[in-house]
Amino acid sequence: MIRLVEIRSQEYLCRERAAVDVQRRAFWLAQAEEWERRALDEIAHHFRECNPNWSEVRQVTH
C-alpha cells in the first residue's frame, strides 16, 4: 500500500500545480487524472492479491 500512497501524492501534487499554474491548468489536471487512474489500478491489483478466489465467488453468485 506504500505504492498507493506515493501515487496519491503525485496526484495531489498535480492538482496543486493546476491550482497555481493557470496557463497549464489543463495539463496538470490531465496528469492528476492519469495518477488517479493508476491509483485505482493499484487498488484493484491489491484487492485481487488479497482475494485470489474472488472471481470464482462472483461466477457462482452471478
PDB file of C-alpha atoms in Angstrom:
ATOM      1  CA  MET A   1       0.000   0.000   0.000  1.00  0.00           C
ATOM      2  CA  ILE A   2       3.034   2.275   0.178  1.00  0.00           C
ATOM      3  CA  ARG A   3       2.897   2.463  -3.598  1.00  0.00           C
ATOM      4  CA  LEU A   4      -0.686   3.717  -3.402  1.00  0.00           C
ATOM      5  CA  VAL A   5       0.377   6.494  -1.034  1.00  0.00           C
ATOM      6  CA  GLU A   6       3.110   7.525  -3.466  1.00  0.00           C
ATOM      7  CA  ILE A   7       0.682   7.512  -6.392  1.00  0.00           C
ATOM      8  CA  ARG A   8      -1.890   9.568  -4.487  1.00  0.00           C
ATOM      9  CA  SER A   9       0.860  12.025  -3.515  1.00  0.00           C
ATOM     10  CA  GLN A  10       1.712  12.537  -7.175  1.00  0.00           C
ATOM     11  CA  GLU A  11      -1.963  13.072  -7.959  1.00  0.00           C
ATOM     12  CA  TYR A  12      -2.210  15.644  -5.190  1.00  0.00           C
ATOM     13  CA  LEU A  13       0.898  17.496  -6.398  1.00  0.00           C
ATOM     14  CA  CYS A  14      -0.553  17.711  -9.900  1.00  0.00           C
ATOM     15  CA  ARG A  15      -3.810  19.113  -8.555  1.00  0.00           C
ATOM     16  CA  GLU A  16      -1.885  21.682  -6.504  1.00  0.00           C
ATOM     17  CA  ARG A  17       0.052  22.692  -9.605  1.00  0.00           C
ATOM     18  CA  ALA A  18      -3.201  23.050 -11.527  1.00  0.00           C
ATOM     19  CA  ALA A  19      -4.443  25.487  -8.921  1.00  0.00           C
ATOM     20  CA  VAL A  20      -1.302  27.614  -9.157  1.00  0.00           C
ATOM     21  CA  ASP A  21      -0.287  27.328 -12.826  1.00  0.00           C
ATOM     22  CA  VAL A  22      -3.314  28.827 -14.563  1.00  0.00           C
ATOM     23  CA  GLN A  23      -1.755  28.714 -18.032  1.00  0.00           C
ATOM     24  CA  ARG A  24      -1.089  24.968 -17.810  1.00  0.00           C
ATOM     25  CA  ARG A  25      -4.088  24.019 -15.670  1.00  0.00           C
ATOM     26  CA  ALA A  26      -5.471  21.605 -18.282  1.00  0.00           C
ATOM     27  CA  PHE A  27      -2.119  19.811 -18.493  1.00  0.00           C
ATOM     28  CA  TRP A  28      -1.818  19.414 -14.721  1.00  0.00           C
ATOM     29  CA  LEU A  29      -5.406  18.240 -14.353  1.00  0.00           C
ATOM     30  CA  ALA A  30      -4.836  15.647 -17.085  1.00  0.00           C
ATOM     31  CA  GLN A  31      -1.737  14.473 -15.239  1.00  0.00           C
ATOM     32  CA  ALA A  32      -3.726  14.252 -11.997  1.00  0.00           C
ATOM     33  CA  GLU A  33      -6.383  12.156 -13.739  1.00  0.00           C
ATOM     34  CA  GLU A  34      -3.689   9.795 -15.003  1.00  0.00           C
ATOM     35  CA  TRP A  35      -2.326   9.393 -11.467  1.00  0.00           C
ATOM     36  CA  GLU A  36      -5.866   8.814 -10.201  1.00  0.00           C
ATOM     37  CA  ARG A  37      -6.320   6.039 -12.776  1.00  0.00           C
ATOM     38  CA  ARG A  38      -3.049   4.478 -11.634  1.00  0.00           C
ATOM     39  CA  ALA A  39      -4.253   4.617  -8.035  1.00  0.00           C
ATOM     40  CA  LEU A  40      -7.478   2.833  -8.939  1.00  0.00           C
ATOM     41  CA  ASP A  41      -5.486   0.209 -10.831  1.00  0.00           C
ATOM     42  CA  GLU A  42      -3.261  -0.266  -7.790  1.00  0.00           C
ATOM     43  CA  ILE A  43      -6.285  -0.684  -5.526  1.00  0.00           C
ATOM     44  CA  ALA A  44      -7.775  -3.284  -7.886  1.00  0.00           C
ATOM     45  CA  HIS A  45      -4.462  -5.125  -8.061  1.00  0.00           C
ATOM     46  CA  HIS A  46      -4.176  -5.169  -4.279  1.00  0.00           C
ATOM     47  CA  PHE A  47      -7.757  -6.432  -3.954  1.00  0.00           C
ATOM     48  CA  ARG A  48      -7.069  -9.290  -6.391  1.00  0.00           C
ATOM     49  CA  GLU A  49      -3.925 -10.243  -4.471  1.00  0.00           C
ATOM     50  CA  CYS A  50      -5.808 -10.295  -1.171  1.00  0.00           C
ATOM     51  CA  ASN A  51      -8.819 -12.124  -2.613  1.00  0.00           C
ATOM     52  CA  PRO A  52      -7.474 -14.708  -5.077  1.00  0.00           C
ATOM     53  CA  ASN A  53     -10.769 -16.624  -5.196  1.00  0.00           C
ATOM     54  CA  TRP A  54     -12.947 -13.562  -5.790  1.00  0.00           C
ATOM     55  CA  SER A  55     -13.530 -14.285  -9.475  1.00  0.00           C
ATOM     56  CA  GLU A  56     -14.678 -17.816  -8.616  1.00  0.00           C
ATOM     57  CA  VAL A  57     -17.116 -16.480  -5.997  1.00  0.00           C
ATOM     58  CA  ARG A  58     -18.506 -13.914  -8.450  1.00  0.00           C
ATOM     59  CA  GLN A  59     -19.077 -16.557 -11.119  1.00  0.00           C
ATOM     60  CA  VAL A  60     -21.008 -18.756  -8.711  1.00  0.00           C
ATOM     61  CA  THR A  61     -23.201 -15.954  -7.373  1.00  0.00           C
ATOM     62  CA  HIS A  62     -23.998 -14.306 -10.742  1.00  0.00           C
TER      63      HIS A  62
END
